[in-house]
Short mmCIF file of C-alpha atoms in Angstrom, two decimals:
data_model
loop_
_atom_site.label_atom_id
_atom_site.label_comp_id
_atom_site.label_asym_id
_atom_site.label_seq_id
_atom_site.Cartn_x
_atom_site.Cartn_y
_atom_site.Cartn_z
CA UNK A 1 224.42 126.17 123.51
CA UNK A 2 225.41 128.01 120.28
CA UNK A 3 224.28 131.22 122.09
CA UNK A 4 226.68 130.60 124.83
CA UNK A 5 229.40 129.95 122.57
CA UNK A 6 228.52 133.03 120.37
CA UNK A 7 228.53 134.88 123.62
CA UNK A 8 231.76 133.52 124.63
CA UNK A 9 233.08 134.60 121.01
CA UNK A 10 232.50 138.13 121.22
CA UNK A 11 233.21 138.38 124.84
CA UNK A 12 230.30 138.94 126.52
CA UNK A 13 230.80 135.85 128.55
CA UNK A 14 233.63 135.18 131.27
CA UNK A 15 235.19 131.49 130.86
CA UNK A 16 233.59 130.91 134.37
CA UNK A 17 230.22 131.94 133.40
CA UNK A 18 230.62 130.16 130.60
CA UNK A 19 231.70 126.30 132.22
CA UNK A 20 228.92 126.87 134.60
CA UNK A 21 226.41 127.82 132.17
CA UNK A 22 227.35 124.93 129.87
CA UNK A 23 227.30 122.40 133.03
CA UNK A 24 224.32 123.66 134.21
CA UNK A 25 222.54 122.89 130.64
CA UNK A 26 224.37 119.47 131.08
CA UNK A 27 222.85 118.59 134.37
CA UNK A 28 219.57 120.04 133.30
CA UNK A 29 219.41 117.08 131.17
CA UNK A 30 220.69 113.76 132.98
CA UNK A 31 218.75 111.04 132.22
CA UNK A 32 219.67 106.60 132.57
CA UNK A 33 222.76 106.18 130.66
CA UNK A 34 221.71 104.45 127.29
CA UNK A 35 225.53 104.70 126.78
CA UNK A 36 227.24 103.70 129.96
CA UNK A 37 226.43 100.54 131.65
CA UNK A 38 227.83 99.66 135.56
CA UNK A 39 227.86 95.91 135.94
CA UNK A 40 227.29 95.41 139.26
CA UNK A 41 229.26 92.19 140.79
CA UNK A 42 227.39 92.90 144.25
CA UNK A 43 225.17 90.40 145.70
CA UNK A 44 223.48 92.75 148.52
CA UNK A 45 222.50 96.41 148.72
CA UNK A 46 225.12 98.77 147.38
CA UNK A 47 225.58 101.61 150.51
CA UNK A 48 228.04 103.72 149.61
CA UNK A 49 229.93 105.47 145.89
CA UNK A 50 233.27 107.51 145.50
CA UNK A 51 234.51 108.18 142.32
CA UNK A 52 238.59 108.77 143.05
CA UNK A 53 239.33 113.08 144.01
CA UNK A 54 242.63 112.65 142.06
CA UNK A 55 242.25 111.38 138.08
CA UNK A 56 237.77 111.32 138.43
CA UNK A 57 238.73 107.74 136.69
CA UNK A 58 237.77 105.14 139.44
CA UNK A 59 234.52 104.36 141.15
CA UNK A 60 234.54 102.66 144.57
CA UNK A 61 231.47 100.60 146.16
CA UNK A 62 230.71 99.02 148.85
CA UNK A 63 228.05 96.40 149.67
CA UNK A 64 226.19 94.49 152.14
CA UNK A 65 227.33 91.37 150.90
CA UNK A 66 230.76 92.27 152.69
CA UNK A 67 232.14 93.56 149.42
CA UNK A 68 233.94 95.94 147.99
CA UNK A 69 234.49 96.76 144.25
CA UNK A 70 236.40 99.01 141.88
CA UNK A 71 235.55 100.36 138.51
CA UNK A 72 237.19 102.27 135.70
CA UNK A 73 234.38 104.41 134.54
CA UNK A 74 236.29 106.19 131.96
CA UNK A 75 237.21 102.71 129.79
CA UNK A 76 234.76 100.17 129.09
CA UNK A 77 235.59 96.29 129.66
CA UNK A 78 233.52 95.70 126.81
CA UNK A 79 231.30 96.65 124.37
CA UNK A 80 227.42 96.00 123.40
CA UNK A 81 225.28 97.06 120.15
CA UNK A 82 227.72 97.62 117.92
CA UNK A 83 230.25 99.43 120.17
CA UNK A 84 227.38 101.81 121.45
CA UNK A 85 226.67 100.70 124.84
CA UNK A 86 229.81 100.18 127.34
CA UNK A 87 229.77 97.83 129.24
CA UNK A 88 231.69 98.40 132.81
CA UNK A 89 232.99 95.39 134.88
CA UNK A 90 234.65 95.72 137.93
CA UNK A 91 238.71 95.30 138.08
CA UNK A 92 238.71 93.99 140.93
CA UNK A 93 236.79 93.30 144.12
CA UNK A 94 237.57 91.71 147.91
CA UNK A 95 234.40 89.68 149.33
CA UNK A 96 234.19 87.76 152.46
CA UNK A 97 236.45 84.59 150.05
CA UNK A 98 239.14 87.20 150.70
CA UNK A 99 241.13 85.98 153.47
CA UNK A 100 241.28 89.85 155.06
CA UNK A 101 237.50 90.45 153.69
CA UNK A 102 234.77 91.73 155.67
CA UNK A 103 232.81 89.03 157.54
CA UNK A 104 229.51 91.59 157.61
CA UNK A 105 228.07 94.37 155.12
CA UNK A 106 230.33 96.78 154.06
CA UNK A 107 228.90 100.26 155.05
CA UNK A 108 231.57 102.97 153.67
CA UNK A 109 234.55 102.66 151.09
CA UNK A 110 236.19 105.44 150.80
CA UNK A 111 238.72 106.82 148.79
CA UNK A 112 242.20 107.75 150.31
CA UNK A 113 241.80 111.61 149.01
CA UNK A 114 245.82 111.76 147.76
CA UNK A 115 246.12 109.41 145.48
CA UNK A 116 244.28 105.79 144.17
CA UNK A 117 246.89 103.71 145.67
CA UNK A 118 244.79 103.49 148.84
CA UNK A 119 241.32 102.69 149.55
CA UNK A 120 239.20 102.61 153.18
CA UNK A 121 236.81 100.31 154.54
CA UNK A 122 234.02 100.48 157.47
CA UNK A 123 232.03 97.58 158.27
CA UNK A 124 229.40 96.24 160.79
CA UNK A 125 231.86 93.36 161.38
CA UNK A 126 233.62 96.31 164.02
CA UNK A 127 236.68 96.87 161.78
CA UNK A 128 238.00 99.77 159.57
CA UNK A 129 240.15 98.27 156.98
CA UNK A 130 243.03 100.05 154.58
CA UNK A 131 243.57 98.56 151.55
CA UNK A 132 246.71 98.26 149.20
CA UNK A 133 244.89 99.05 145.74
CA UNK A 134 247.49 97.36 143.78
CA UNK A 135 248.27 94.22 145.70
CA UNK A 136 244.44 94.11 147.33
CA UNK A 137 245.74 93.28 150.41
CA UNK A 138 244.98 94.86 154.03
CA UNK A 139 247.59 97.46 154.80
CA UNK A 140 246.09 98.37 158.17
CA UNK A 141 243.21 97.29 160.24
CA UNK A 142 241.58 99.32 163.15
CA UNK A 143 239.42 97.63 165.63
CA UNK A 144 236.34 99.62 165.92
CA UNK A 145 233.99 98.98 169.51
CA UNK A 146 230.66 98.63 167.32
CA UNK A 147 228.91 98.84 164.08
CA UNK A 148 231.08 101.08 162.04
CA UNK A 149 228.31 103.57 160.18
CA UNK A 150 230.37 105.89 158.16
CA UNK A 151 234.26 106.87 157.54
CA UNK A 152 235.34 110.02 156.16
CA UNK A 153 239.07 111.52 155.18
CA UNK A 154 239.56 114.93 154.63
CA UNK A 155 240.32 116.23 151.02
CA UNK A 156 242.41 119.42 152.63
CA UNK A 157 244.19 117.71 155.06
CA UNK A 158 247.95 117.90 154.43
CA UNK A 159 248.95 118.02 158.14
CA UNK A 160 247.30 114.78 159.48
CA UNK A 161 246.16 111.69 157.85
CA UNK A 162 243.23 110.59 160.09
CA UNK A 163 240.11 108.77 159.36
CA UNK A 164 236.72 109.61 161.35
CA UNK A 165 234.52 106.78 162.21
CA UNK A 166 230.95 107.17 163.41
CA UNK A 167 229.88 104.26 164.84
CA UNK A 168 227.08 103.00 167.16
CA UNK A 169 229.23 103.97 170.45
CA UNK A 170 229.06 107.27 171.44
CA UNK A 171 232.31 108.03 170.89
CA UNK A 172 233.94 109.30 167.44
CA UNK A 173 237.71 108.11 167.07
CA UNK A 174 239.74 109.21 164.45
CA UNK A 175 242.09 106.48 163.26
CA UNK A 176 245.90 107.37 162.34
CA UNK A 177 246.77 105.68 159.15
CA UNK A 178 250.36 107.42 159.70
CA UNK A 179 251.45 105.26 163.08
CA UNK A 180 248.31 102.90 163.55
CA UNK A 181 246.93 104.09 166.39
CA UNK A 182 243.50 106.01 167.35
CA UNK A 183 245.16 109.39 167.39
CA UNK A 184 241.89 110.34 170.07
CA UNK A 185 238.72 110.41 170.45
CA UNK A 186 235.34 112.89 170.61
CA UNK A 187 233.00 112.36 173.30
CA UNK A 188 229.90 114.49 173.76
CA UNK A 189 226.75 112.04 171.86
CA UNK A 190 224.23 110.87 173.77
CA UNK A 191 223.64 107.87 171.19
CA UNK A 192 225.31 106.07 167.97
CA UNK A 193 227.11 108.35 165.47
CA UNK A 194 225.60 107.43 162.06
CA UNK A 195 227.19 109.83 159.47
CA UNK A 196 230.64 112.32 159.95
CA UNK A 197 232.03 114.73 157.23
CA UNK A 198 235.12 116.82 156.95
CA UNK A 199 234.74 120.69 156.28
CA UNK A 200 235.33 121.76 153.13
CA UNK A 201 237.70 124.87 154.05
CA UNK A 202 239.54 123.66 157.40
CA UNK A 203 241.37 120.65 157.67
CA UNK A 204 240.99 120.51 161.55
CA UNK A 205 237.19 121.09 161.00
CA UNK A 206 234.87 117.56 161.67
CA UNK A 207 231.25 117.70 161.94
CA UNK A 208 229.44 114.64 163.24
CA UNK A 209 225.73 113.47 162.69
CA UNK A 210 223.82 111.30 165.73
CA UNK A 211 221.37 108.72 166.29
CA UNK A 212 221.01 111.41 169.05
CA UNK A 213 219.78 114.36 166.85
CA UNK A 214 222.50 116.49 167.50
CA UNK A 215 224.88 117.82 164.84
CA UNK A 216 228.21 118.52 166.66
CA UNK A 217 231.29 120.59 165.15
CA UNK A 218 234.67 119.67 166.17
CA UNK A 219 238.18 121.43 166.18
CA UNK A 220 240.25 117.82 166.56
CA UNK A 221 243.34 120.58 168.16
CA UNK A 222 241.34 120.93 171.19
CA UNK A 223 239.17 119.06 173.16
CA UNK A 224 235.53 118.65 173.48
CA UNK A 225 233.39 120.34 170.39
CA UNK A 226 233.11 124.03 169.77
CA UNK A 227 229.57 124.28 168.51
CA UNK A 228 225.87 122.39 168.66
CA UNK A 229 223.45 123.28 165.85
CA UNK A 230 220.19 123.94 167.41
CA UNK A 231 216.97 124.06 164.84
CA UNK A 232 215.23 126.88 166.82
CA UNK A 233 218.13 129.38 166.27
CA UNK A 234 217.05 130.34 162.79
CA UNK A 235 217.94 133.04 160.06
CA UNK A 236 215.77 133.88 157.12
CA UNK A 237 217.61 133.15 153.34
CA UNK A 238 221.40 133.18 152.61
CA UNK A 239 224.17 135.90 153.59
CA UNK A 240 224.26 138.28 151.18
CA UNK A 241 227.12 138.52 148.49
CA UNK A 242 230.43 139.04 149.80
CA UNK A 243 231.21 142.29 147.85
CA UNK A 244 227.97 143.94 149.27
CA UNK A 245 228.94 142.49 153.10
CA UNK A 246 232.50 144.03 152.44
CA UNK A 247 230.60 147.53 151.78
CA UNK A 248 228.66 147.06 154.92
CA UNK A 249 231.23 146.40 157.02
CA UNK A 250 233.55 149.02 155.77
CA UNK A 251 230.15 151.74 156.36
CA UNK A 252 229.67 150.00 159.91
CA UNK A 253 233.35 149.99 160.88
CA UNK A 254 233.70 154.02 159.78
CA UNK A 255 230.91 154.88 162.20
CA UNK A 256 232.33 152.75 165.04
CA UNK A 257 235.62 154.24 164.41
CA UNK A 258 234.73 157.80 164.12
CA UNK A 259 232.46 156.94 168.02
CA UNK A 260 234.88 155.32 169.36
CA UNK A 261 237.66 158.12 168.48
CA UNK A 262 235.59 160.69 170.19
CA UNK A 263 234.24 158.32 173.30
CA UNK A 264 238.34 157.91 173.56
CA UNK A 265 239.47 161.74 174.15
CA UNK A 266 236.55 162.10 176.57
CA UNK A 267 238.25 159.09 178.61
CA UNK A 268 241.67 159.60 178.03
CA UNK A 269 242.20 161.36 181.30
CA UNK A 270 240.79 159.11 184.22
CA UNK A 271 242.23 156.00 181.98
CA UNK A 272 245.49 157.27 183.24
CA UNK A 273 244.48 157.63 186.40
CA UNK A 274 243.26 154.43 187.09
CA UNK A 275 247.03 153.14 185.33
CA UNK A 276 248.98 155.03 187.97
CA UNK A 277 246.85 153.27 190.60
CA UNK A 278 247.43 150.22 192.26
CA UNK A 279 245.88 146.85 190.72
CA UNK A 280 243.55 144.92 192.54
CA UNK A 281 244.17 140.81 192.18
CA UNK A 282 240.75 141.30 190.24
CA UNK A 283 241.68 143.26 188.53
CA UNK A 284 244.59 141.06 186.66
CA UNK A 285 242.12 139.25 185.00
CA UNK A 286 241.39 140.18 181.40
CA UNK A 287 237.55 140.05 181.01
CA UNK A 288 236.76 140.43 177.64
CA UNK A 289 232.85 140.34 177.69
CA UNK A 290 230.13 138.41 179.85
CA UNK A 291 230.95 134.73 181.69
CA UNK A 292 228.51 132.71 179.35
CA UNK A 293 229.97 133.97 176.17
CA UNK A 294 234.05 132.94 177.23
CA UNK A 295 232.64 129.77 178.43
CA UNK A 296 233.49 126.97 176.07
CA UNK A 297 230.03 126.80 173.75
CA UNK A 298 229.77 122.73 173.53
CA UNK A 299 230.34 123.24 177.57
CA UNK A 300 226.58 125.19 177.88
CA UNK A 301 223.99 122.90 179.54
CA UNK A 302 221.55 124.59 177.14
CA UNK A 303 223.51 124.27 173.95
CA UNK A 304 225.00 121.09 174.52
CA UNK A 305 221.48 119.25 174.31
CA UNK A 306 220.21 121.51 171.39
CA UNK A 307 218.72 119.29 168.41
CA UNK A 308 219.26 119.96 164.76
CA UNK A 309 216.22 116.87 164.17
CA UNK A 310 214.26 115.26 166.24
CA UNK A 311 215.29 112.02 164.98
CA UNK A 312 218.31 110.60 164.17
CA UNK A 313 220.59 112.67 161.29
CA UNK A 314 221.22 110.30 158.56
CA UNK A 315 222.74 112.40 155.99
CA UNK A 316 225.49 115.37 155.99
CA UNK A 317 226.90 117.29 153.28
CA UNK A 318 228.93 120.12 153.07
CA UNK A 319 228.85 122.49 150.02
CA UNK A 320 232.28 123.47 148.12
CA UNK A 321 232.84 126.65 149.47
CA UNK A 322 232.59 125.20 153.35
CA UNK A 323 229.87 127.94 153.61
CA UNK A 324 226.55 125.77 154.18
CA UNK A 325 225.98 122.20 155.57
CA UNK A 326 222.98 120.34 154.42
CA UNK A 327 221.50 117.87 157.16
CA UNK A 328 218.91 115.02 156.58
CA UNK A 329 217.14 112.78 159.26
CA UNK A 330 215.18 110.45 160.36
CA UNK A 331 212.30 112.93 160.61
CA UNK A 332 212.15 113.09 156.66
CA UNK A 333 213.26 116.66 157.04
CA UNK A 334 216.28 118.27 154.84
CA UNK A 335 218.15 121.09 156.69
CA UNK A 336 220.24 123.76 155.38
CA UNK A 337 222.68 125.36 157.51
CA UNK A 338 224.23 128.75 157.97
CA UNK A 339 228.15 127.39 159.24
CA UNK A 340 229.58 130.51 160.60
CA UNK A 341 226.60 131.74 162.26
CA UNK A 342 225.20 128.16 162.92
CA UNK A 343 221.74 129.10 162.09
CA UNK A 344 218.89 127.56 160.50
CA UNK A 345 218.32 129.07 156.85
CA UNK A 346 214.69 127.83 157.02
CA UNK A 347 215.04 126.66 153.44
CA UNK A 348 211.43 125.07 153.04
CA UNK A 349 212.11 121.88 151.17
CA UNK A 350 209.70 120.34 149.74
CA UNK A 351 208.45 116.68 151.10
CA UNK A 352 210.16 114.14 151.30
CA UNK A 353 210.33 110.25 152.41
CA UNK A 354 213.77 109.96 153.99
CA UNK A 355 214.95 105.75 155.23
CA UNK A 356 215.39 105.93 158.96
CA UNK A 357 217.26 102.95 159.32
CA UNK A 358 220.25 103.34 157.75
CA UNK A 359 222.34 106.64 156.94
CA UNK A 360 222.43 107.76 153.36
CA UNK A 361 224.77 109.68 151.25
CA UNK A 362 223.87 113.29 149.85
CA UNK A 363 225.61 114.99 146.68
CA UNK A 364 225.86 118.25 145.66
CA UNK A 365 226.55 119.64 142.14
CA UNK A 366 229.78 122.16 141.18
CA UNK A 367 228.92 125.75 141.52
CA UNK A 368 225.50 125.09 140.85
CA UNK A 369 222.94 124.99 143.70
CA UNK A 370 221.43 121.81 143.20
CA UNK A 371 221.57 118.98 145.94
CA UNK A 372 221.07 115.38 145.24
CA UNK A 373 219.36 113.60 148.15
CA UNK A 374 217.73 109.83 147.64
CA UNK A 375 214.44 109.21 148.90
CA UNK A 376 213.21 105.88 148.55
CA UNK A 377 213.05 104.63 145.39
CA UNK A 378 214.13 107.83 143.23
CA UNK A 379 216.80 110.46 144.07
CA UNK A 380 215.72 113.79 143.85
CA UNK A 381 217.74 116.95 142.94
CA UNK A 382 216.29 120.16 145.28
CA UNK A 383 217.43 123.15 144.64
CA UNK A 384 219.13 124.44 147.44
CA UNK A 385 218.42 128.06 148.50
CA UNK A 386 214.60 127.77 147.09
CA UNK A 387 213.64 123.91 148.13
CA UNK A 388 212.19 123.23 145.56
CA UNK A 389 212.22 119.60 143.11
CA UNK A 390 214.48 120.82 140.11
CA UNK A 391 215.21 116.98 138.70
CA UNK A 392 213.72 113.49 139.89
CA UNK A 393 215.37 109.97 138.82
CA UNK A 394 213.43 107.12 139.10
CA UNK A 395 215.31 103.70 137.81
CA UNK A 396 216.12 101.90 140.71
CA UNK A 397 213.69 98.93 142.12
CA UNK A 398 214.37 99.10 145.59
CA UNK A 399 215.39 101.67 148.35
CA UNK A 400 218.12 104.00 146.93
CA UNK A 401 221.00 104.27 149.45
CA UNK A 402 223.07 106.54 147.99
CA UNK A 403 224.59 109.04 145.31
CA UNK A 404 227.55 110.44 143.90
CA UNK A 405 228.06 113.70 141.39
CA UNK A 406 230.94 113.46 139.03
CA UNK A 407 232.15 116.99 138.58
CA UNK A 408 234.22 115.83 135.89
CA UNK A 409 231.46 114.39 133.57
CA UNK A 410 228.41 115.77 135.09
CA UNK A 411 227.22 112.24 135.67
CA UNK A 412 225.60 111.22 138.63
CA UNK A 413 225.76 107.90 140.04
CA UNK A 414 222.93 106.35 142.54
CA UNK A 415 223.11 102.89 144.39
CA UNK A 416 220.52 100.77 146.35
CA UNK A 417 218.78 97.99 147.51
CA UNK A 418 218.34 96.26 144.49
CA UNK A 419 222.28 95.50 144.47
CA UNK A 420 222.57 97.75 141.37
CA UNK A 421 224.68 100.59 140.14
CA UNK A 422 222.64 103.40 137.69
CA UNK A 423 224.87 106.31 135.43
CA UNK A 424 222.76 109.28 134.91
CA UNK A 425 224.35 111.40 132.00
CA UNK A 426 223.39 114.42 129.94
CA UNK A 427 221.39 113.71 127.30
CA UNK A 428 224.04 113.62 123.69
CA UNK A 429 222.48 116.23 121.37
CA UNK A 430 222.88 115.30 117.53
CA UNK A 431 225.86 117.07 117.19
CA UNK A 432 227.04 114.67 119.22
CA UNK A 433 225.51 111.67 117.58
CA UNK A 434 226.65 112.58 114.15
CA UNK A 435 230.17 113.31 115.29
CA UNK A 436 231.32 110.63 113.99
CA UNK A 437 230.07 110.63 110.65
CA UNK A 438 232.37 111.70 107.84
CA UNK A 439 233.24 115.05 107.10
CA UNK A 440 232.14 115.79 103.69
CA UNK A 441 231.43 119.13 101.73
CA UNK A 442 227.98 119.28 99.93
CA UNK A 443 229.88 119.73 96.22
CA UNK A 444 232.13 116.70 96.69
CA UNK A 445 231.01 113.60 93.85
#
């Protein structure tokens, strides 16, 4: 670290390269929190974390035991070993004794990405709830026509305020918190729709996960979705670095030019020809390339029943930059995804035992290409162009169910079966542990 900072000194280091080199020494070394402690008030599996998008302050759970719980993982309730350990209770939580509670497990909470003032709901009890943070009292509740699997908000959105539901119909509706309503929904599954998840660089952008196999992308402006991953449409490693692509394009786009200028004064003449001449009614139509490329591409017999696992897809995650989409199903295989060419990267992870039953929530580091995937009873970090293990955390008892990455801290946090909530933080280094020890000179008396 005191090379970095050296570095950093003279300035041979960028502040970017810097924070990421730091973090990445930080995440490097996460380990069980000997310093942090999540009391968990849940009685049943935990199956889904959010620490808040706004202040990184609050963590929201939800549980099978139809509950839902808040923490402030920034101040701890109290204190154990001499003000070492903290000890974090939850502020508050809403159970089925709540008389707007969940009557079954509670399968996504959510954040509402503006602000804390707002939290979201989806149960197997069929309902989506909204709840008043403050007040802890239903705001809104959307009646859902099965098992509600996953909900998702988008972070960008400042045009729309709707909530995607992927439940076991075959339908995805997106719920309006503004009037109320379903605003409309997404038909093309074949089966149950068991994880969704906003792009990361459109806000109009859903992508959808099925008990069908198929990964389906969705511009909610039009109808019916725009693109089906399919596994056997492959490319080999990432795109290459945008300043290098630039350079090829601008070389590629100089030859075309310089073709297509020539190509043009050899056809300049009969082009006006065929102007001055009368237009057929077939001619009035503008065909710009073959039939099966202006047909609509989730329209395609072909494409439309493409698979991107041959097994349900449990797990979706979309990195930062909206550039890559990382897939996991039931067929204990992780996927990572090219989005604008929708190709497979053929990243070769390494194995893997993935649950099947239930979907599970991936988590991806900050500029750093690590992905956080549980599998079993450990969570694994992978890194993500390579495949290979980087990190593995084994503390939890039971199946793990899912994870999230504080890019604030650098602290992960994993949930499971065994009802209980684990911190993973970097490791203090000495400096650290003597910082609070007095300041003295080695000449003082």
């Amino acid at each position: 670290m005191w090379r970095e900072i050296g570095d950093r000194e003279a300035g041979k280091l960028r502040p970017n390269s810097f924070s990421n080199r730091i973090k990445s020494n930080r995440i490097q070394t996460l380990q069980l929190s000997n310093g942090k402690d999540i009391v968990s008030p849940h009685r049943g599996s935990v199956n889904s974390l959010q620490v808040d998008l706004t202040e990184g302050r609050y963590l929201l759970s939800g549980a099978s035991d139809a509950s839902a719980a808040v923490f402030d993982i920034q101040r701890g309730t109290d204190y154990e070993g001499g003000g070492v350990i903290r000890k974090h209770k939850c502020l508050f939580m809403v159970d089925k004794q709540h008389e707007q509670g969940h009557k079954y497990a509670v399968s996504s909470a959510i954040w509402y990405p503006v602000d804390t003032g707002l939290f979201v709901t989806g149960s197997y009890d069929h309902h989506i709830n909204v709840w008043d943070t403050n007040t802890t009292q239903v705001v809104m509740d959307f009646k859902m026509p099965g098992k509600v699997y996953r909900t998702a908000m988008s972070p960008l959105a400042t045009s729309h305020m709707l909530i995607a539901a992927g439940t076991e119909d075959v339908q995805v509706r997106l719920c309006d918190i503004a009037s109320g309503a379903f605003a409309h929904t997404l038909s093309g599954h074949r089966d149950g729709v068991m994880t969704v998840e906003w792009s990361t660089s459109s806000e109009w952008v859903l992508i959808t996960g099925g008990c069908d196999g198929a990964i389906r992308f969705w511009d909610i402006r039009r109808a019916g979705c725009f693109h089906v991953l399919d596994q056997s449409q492959s490319q080999l490693g990432r795109r290459p670095p945008i300043l290098k692509r630039s350079a090829m394009i601008k070389g590629s786009t100089a030859k075309s030019l310089s073709a297509s200028q020539s190509s043009f004064a050899k056809a300049r003449t009969p082009q006006t020809k065929l102007m001055n001449a009368k237009q057929s009614p077939v001619g009035k139509i503008p065909v710009k390339g073959s039939l099966k490329q202006r047909l609509h591409p989730g329209m395609l017999s072909s494409q439309d029943r493409a698979t991107a696992h041959y097994g349900a897809v449990t797990g979706l995650k979309v990195t930062e930059d909206g550039m890559y989409l990382l897939s996991a199903g039931s067929d204990s295989r992780l996927r990572l995804w090219d989005v604008e060419s929708g190709c497979n990267t053929l990243v070769n992870f390494e194995t893997v035992r993935l649950q099947t039953s239930k979907p599970i929530q991936l988590a991806t580091s900050q500029n750093l290409a690590l992905v956080f995937v549980p599998c079993m009873t450990a969570v694994k970090a992978f890194n993500m162009w390579s495949g290979k293990t980087s990190l593995t955390f084994r503390g939890h008892y039971e199946h793990v169910n899912c994870c999230w990455f504080s890019l604030q801290d650098q602290e992960l946090y994993t949930g499971g079966n065994d009802r209980q909530i684990l911190v993973w933080s970097p490791s203090r280094s000495v400096s650290d542990e003597d910082e609070g020890a007095k300041d003295e000179d080695n000449w003082s008396d």
